[in-house]
XYZ file of C-alpha atoms in Angstrom:
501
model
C 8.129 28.753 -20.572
C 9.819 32.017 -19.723
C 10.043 33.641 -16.251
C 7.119 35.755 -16.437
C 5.016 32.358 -16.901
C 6.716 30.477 -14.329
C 5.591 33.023 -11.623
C 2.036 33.398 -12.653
C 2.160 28.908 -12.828
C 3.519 29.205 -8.950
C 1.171 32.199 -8.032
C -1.742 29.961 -9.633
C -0.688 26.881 -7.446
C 0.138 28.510 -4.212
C -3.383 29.666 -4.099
C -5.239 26.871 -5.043
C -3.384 25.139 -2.187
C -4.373 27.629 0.206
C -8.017 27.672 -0.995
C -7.259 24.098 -0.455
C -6.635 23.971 2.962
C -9.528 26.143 3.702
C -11.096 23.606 2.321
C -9.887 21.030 5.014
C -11.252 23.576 7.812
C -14.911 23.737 6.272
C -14.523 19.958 5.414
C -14.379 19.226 9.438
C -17.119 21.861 10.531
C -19.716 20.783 8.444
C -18.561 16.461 7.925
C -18.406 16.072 4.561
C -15.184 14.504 3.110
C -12.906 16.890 1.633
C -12.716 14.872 -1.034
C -15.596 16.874 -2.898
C -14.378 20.505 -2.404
C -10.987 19.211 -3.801
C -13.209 18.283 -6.292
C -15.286 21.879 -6.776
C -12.356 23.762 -6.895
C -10.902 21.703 -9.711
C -14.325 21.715 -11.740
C -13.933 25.764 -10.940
C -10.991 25.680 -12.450
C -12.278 24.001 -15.850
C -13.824 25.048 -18.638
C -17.429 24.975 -17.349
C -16.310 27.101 -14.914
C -14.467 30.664 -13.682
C -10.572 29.519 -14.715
C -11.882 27.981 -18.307
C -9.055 25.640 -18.229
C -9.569 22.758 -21.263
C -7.708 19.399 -20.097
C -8.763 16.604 -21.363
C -5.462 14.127 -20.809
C -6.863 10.833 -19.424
C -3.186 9.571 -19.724
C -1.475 12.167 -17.855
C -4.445 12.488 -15.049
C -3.763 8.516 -14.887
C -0.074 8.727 -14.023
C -0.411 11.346 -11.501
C -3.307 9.764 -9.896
C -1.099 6.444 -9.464
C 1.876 8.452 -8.126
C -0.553 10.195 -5.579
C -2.373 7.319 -4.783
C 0.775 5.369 -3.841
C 1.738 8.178 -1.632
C -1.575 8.588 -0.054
C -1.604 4.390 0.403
C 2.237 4.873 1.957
C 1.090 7.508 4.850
C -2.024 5.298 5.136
C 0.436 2.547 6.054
C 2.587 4.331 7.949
C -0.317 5.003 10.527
C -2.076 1.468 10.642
C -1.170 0.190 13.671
C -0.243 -3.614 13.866
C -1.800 -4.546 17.321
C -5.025 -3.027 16.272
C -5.296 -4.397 12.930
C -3.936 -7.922 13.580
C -7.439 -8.919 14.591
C -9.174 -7.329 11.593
C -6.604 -9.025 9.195
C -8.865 -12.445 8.118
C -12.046 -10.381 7.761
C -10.296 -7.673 5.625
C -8.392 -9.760 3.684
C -11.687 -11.828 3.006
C -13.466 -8.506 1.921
C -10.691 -7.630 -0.343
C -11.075 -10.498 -2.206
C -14.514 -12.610 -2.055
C -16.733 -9.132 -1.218
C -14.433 -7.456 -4.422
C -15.711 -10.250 -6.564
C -19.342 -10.214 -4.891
C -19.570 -6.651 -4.919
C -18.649 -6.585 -9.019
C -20.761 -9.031 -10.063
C -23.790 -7.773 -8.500
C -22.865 -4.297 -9.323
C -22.167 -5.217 -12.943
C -25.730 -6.839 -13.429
C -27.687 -3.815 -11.509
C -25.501 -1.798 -14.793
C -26.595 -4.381 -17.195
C -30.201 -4.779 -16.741
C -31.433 -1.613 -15.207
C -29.209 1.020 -17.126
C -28.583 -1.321 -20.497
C -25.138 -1.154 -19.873
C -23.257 -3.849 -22.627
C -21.638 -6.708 -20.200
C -17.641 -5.353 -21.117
C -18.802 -1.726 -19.528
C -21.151 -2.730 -16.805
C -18.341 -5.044 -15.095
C -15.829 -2.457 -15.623
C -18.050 0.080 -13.841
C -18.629 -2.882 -11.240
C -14.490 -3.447 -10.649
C -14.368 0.367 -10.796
C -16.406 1.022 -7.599
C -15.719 -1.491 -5.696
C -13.103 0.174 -3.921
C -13.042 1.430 -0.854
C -11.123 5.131 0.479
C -9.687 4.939 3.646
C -9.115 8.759 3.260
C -12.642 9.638 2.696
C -14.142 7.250 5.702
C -11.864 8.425 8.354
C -12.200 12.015 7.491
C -15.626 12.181 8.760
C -15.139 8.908 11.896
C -12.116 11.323 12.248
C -14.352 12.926 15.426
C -16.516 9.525 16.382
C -14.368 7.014 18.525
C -14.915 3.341 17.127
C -14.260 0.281 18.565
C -10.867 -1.054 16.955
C -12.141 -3.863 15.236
C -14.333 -1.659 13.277
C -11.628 0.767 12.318
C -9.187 -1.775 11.792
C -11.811 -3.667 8.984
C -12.399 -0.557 7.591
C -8.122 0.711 7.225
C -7.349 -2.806 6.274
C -9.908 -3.121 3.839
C -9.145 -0.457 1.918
C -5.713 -1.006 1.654
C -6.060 -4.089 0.628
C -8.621 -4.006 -1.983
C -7.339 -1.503 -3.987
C -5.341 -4.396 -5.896
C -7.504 -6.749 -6.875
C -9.976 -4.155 -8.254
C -7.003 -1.990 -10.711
C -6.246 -6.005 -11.790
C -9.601 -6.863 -12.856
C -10.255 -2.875 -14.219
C -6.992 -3.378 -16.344
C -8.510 -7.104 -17.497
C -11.585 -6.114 -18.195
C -10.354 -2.815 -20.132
C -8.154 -5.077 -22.633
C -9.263 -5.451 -25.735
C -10.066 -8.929 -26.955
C -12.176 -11.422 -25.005
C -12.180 -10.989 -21.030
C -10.342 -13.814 -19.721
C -11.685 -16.497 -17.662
C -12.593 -16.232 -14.394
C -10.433 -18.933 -13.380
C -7.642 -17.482 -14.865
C -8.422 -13.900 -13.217
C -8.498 -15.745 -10.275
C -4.894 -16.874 -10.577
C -3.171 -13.902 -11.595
C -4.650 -11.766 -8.655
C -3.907 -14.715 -6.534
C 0.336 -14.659 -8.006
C 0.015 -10.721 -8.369
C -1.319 -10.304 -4.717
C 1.061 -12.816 -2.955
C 4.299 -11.245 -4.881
C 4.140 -7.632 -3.793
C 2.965 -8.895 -0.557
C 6.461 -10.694 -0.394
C 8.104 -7.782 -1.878
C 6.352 -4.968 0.615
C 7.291 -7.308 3.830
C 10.871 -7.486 2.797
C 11.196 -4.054 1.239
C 9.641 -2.499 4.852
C 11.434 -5.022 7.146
C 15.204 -4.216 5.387
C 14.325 -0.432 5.613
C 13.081 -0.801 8.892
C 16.511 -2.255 10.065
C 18.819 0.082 8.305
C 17.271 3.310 9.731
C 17.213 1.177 13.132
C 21.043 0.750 12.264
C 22.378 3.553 10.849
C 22.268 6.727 12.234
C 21.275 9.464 9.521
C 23.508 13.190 9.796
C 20.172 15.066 10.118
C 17.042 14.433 11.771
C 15.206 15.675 8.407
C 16.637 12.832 6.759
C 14.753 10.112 8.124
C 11.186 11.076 6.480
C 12.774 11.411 3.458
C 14.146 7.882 3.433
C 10.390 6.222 4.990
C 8.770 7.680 1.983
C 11.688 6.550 -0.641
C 11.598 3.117 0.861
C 7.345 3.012 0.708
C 7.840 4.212 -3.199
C 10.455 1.542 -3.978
C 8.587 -0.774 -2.484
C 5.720 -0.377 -4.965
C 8.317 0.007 -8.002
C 10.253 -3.173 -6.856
C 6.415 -4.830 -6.807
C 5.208 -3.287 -9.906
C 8.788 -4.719 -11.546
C 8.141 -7.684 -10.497
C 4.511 -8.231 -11.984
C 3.138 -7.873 -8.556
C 0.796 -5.804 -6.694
C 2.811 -2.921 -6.593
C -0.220 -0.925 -4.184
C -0.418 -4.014 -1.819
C 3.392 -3.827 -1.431
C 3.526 -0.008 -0.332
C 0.914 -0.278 1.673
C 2.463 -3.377 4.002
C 6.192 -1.854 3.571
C 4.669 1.569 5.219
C 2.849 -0.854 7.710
C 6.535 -2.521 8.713
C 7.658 0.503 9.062
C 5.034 2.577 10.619
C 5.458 -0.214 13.646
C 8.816 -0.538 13.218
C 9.458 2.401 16.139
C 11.877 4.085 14.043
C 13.686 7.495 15.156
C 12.018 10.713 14.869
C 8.554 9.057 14.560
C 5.891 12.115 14.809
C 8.325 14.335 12.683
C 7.805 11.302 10.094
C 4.449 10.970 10.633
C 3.720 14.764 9.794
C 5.565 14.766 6.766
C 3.912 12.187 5.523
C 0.585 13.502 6.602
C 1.857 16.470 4.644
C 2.670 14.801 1.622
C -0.775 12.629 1.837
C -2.696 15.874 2.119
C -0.729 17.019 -1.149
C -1.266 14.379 -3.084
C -4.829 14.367 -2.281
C -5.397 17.988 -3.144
C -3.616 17.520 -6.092
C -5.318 14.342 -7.604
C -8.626 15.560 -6.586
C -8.233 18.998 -8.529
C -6.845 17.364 -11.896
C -9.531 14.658 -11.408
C -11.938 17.922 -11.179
C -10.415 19.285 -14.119
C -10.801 16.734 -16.323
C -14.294 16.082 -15.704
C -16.448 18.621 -18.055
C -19.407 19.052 -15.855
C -22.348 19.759 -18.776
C -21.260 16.279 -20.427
C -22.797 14.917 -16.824
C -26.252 15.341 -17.074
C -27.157 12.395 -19.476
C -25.334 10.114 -17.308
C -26.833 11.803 -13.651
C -29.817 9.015 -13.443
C -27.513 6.194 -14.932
C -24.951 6.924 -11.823
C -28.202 7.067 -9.141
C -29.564 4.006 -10.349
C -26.428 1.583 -10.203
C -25.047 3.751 -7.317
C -28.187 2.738 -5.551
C -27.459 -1.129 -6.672
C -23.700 -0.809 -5.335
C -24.980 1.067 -1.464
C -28.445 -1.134 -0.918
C -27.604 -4.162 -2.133
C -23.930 -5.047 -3.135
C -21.889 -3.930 -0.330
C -24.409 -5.073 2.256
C -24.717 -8.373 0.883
C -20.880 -8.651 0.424
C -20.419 -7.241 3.836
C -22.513 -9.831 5.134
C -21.165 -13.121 3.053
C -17.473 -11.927 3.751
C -18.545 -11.794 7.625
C -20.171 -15.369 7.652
C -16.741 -16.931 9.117
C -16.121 -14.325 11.779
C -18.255 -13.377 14.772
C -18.877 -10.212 13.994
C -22.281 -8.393 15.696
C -24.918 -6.831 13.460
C -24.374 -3.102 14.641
C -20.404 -3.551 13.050
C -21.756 -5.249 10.098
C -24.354 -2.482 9.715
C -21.208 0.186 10.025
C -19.571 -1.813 7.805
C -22.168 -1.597 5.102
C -23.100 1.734 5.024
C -19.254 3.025 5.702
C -18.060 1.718 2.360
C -16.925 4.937 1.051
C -15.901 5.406 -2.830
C -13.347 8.125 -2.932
C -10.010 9.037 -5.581
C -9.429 5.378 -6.590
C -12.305 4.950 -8.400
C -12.607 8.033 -9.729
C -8.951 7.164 -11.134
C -9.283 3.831 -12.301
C -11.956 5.313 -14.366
C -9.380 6.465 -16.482
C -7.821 2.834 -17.297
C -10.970 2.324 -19.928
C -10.627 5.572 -21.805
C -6.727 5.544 -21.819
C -7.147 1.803 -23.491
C -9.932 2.918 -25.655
C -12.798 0.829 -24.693
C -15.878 2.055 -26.243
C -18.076 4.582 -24.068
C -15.125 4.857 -21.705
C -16.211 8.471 -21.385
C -19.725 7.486 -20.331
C -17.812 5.044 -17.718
C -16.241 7.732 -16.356
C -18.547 10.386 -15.877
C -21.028 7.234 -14.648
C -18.504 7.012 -11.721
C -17.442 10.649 -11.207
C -21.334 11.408 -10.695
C -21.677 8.118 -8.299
C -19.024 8.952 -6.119
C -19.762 12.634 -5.596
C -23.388 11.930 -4.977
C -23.046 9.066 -2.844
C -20.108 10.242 -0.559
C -22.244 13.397 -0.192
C -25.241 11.247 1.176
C -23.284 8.686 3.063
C -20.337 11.285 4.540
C -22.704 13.577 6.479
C -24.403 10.106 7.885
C -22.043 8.024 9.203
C -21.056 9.958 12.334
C -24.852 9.778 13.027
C -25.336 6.216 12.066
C -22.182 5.344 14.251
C -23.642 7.056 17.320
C -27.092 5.219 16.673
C -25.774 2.024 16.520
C -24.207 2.723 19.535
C -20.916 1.954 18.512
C -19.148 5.175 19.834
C -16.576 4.486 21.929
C -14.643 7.354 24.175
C -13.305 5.367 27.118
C -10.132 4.352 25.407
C -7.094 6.535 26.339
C -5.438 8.466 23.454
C -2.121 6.915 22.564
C 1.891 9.276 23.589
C 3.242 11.126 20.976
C 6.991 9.388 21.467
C 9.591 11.031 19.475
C 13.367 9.285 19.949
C 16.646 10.784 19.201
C 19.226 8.467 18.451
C 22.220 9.607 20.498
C 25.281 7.601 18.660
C 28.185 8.686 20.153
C 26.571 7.968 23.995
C 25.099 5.011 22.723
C 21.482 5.911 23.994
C 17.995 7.428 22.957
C 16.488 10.688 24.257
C 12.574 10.304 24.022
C 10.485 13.307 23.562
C 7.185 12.333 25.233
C 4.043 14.967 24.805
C 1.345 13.762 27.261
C -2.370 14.384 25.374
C -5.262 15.391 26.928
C -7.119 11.828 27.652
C -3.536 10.084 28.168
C -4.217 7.871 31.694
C -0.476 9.402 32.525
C -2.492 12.295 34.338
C -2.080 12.155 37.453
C 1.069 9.782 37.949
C 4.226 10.257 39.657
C 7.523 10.110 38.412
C 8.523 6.946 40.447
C 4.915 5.575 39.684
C 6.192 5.142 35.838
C 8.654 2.257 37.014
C 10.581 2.731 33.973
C 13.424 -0.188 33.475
C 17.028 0.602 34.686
C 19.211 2.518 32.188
C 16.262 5.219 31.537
C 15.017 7.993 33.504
C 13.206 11.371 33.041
C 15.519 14.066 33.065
C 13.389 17.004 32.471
C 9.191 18.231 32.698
C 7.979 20.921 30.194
C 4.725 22.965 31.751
C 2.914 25.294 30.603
C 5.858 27.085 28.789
C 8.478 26.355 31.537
C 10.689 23.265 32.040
C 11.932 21.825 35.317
C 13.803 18.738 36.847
C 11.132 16.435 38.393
C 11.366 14.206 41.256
C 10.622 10.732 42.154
C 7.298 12.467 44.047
C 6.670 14.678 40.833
C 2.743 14.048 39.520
C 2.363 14.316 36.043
C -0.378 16.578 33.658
C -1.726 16.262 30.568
C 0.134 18.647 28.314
C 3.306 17.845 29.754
C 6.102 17.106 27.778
C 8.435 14.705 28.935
C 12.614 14.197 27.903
C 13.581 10.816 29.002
C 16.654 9.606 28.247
C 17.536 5.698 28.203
C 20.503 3.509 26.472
C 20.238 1.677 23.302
C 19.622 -2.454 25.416
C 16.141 -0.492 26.926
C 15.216 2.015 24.822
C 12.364 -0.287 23.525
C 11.224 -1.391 26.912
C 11.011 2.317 28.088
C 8.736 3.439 25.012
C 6.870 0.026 25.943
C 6.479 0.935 29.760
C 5.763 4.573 28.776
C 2.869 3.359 26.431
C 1.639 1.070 29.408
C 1.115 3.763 31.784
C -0.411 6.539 29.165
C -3.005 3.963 28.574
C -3.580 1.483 31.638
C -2.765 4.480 33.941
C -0.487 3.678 37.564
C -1.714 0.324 37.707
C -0.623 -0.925 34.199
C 1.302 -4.013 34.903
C 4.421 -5.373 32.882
C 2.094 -7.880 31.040
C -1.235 -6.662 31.201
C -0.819 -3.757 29.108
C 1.060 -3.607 26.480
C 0.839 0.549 25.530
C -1.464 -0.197 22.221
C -5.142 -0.491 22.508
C -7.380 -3.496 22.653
C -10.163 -4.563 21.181
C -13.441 -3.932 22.335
């Protein structure tokens, strides 16, 4: 590649990426996921369309979608947090695994008996979509307040289930006899509970030596989250575990793990999330070839229909037997079951192993999730606010941002106030912060002052409070308190993260 190429490759990228993020704009006006204009633009790009790009490399689309999906699953992580999905845990982890195998068998027969699907296909198209995207359900909640329990079902789920389904895709994709279930049963069990061990200890060990060890530049520490998320799914994938379920609870450790120079974290790996999404979705667009789609359009519809009216219902429903759970949530719950990249990627497995009408499989799938997420996206906010489930009274969480200061053995905390923070309206001396920390400066409206004890507080402040290393925790924890139980949050009855409704 000379020069000359190299510059036209980078002028080609840079403005897919900013077509891209226009993308993400029209995406949020008009509620659909962004998922399927990632998608147009890469079928644009093909050879049915205006770029007339042939690629056709199931094997190459495979490995990048992996590597993308394990960075999308790490920043997925990173923003779970623990307080709010502690509750949701049984119930999720009960979907991922029970409602996975409900959810493919029933799916599988709807393939077999109304589309004529043989039994090797039809459950590999039934493991196949029976994933859940966390991406594509919150971008359009993104604007509809849920009750936590909801949201922290739906986050869980989906990063949970994600291994189980690529272990039975990969079974059901090798050639010989399909083993039995038993036997499935077992290695997801083994699979599941090693990179679980492997992601707690990878994310707990990282979480103490950035905790530990303070890093020469504040840039630093994102770069060493995301390298411990991605060695966390390498060390799990080494080990013949669940290398996805072991990113996903490393980033989890670590995303509640308080570590320094949180929000810059968090927005670099928002940023890298975004990437890898616009990236997988565009070479997933690329490889489809859209005119190869038609013959498979009604097949898609039909067990599409199957998978949104009576699998995920039904395996919403059994999974939920156990757990108290009202029908308006387990209504959400059914209809919120958003396919997304995984499937679309897993898709691949089949025609990179050869299985006979892999091709079909995946333009079944492609078609399934484009149409589906187009009818269920748009609905959801709708269906939330019908159900009543809607839920604005719950103060938005501090953006906290610490500074480790080594050499004075303290922390200076960057706190930005948002808009429906409780901290409105508070005085200084009102935030009873613990001895050893105080605020030392007030940023408003541009210009920065030194408060007093009698100072009142206003959203879109931004607060530098500086405290030593033995309270640094307990001011973040007191600072949370206030922004969400307002004045009148007590030591022990709030706790700064949100409760279940």
């Amino acid at each position: 590649m000379t020069v000359h190429h190299l510059n036209q490759l980078l002028l080609v990228c840079s403005l897919v990426l900013l077509v891209a993020v226009a993308a993400v704009r029209i995406s949020s006006r008009s509620g659909l996921p962004s998922l399927l204009l990632y998608l147009g633009i890469g079928i644009a790009m093909g050879q049915d369309g205006v770029g007339d790009v042939h690629f056709d490399n199931a094997e190459l689309t495979q490995v990048i979608g992996y590597a993308a999906l394990v960075v999308i699953l790490a920043e997925g992580g990173l923003g779970t947090k623990w307080k709010e999905i502690k509750p949701a845990l049984p119930a999720a982890a009960v979907l991922s695994t029970f409602g996975v195998a409900v959810s493919v068998g029933i799916t599988a027969a709807g393939a077999h008996y109304l589309v004529g699907l043989e039994w090797r296909q039809a459950l590999i198209i039934g493991a196949v979509v029976s994933s859940t995207d966390a991406a594509a359900v919150f971008s359009v909640l993104r604007k509809v307040p849920l009750p936590s329990r909801v949201t922290g079902v739906l986050e869980a789920e989906s990063g949970f289930n994600d291994a189980p389904v690529v272990i039975l895709v990969v079974a059901f994709s090798m050639a010989g006899p399909v083993d039995d279930w038993y036997v499935l049963l077992g290695e997801i069990a083994l699979e599941l509970a090693i990179g679980a061990a492997i992601g707690l200890a990878v994310g707990w060990l990282g979480a103490y030596g950035l905790r530990h060890v303070a890093l020469p530049a504040s840039g630093l520490y994102p770069i060493a989250v995301m390298a411990i998320a991605v060695a966390a799914y390498a060390a799990g994938a080494m080990a013949h575990g669940s290398g996805f379920l072991a990113v996903y609870l490393a980033s989890m450790v670590l995303g509640n793990a308080r570590l320094p120079h949180w929000p810059a974290t968090r927005g670099f790996a928002e940023g890298l999330g975004w990437l890898a999404q616009i990236g997988m979705f565009v070479l997933l667009g690329l490889l489809v070839t859209p005119h190869d789609l038609l013959d498979d359009t009604w097949p898609a519809i039909v067990i599409g229909l199957v998978l949104t009216v009576v699998a995920r219902p039904l395996e919403v429903v059994l999974s939920l037997l156990p757990f108290r759970v009202p029908w308006p949530e387990k209504a959400l719950l059914s209809w919120a079951g958003l396919r997304g990249a995984v499937p679309i990627i897993l898709a691949t497995i089949p025609m990179v192993n050869g299985v006979e009408d892999s091709q079909r499989i995946f333009n079944i799938v492609f078609v399934l999730v484009v149409v589906y997420t187009l009818i269920q996206g748009p609905t959801l906010p709708w269906l939330a606010r019908k159900l009543r489930l809607g839920d604005s009274s719950e103060a938005a969480d501090l953006g906290i941002e610490s500074a480790p200061l080594e050499r004075l053995q303290g922390h200076l905390l960057s706190v930005a106030i948002p808009k429906e923070s409780r901290m409105h309206g508070v005085e200084v001396a009102e935030l009873r912060l613990p001895t050893g920390s105080a605020v030392t400066l007030v940023v408003r409206d541009g210009e920065s002052f030194v408060p007093l004890p009698a100072t009142v507080l206003r959203r879109g402040d931004e607060l530098l409070v500086v405290a030593t290393d033995p309270v640094r925790d307990a001011a973040e924890k007191r600072l949370r308190a206030v922004g969400h139980g307002g004045k009148l949050a007590g030591w022990l009855g709030t706790d700064g993260e949100k409760h279940q409704s």
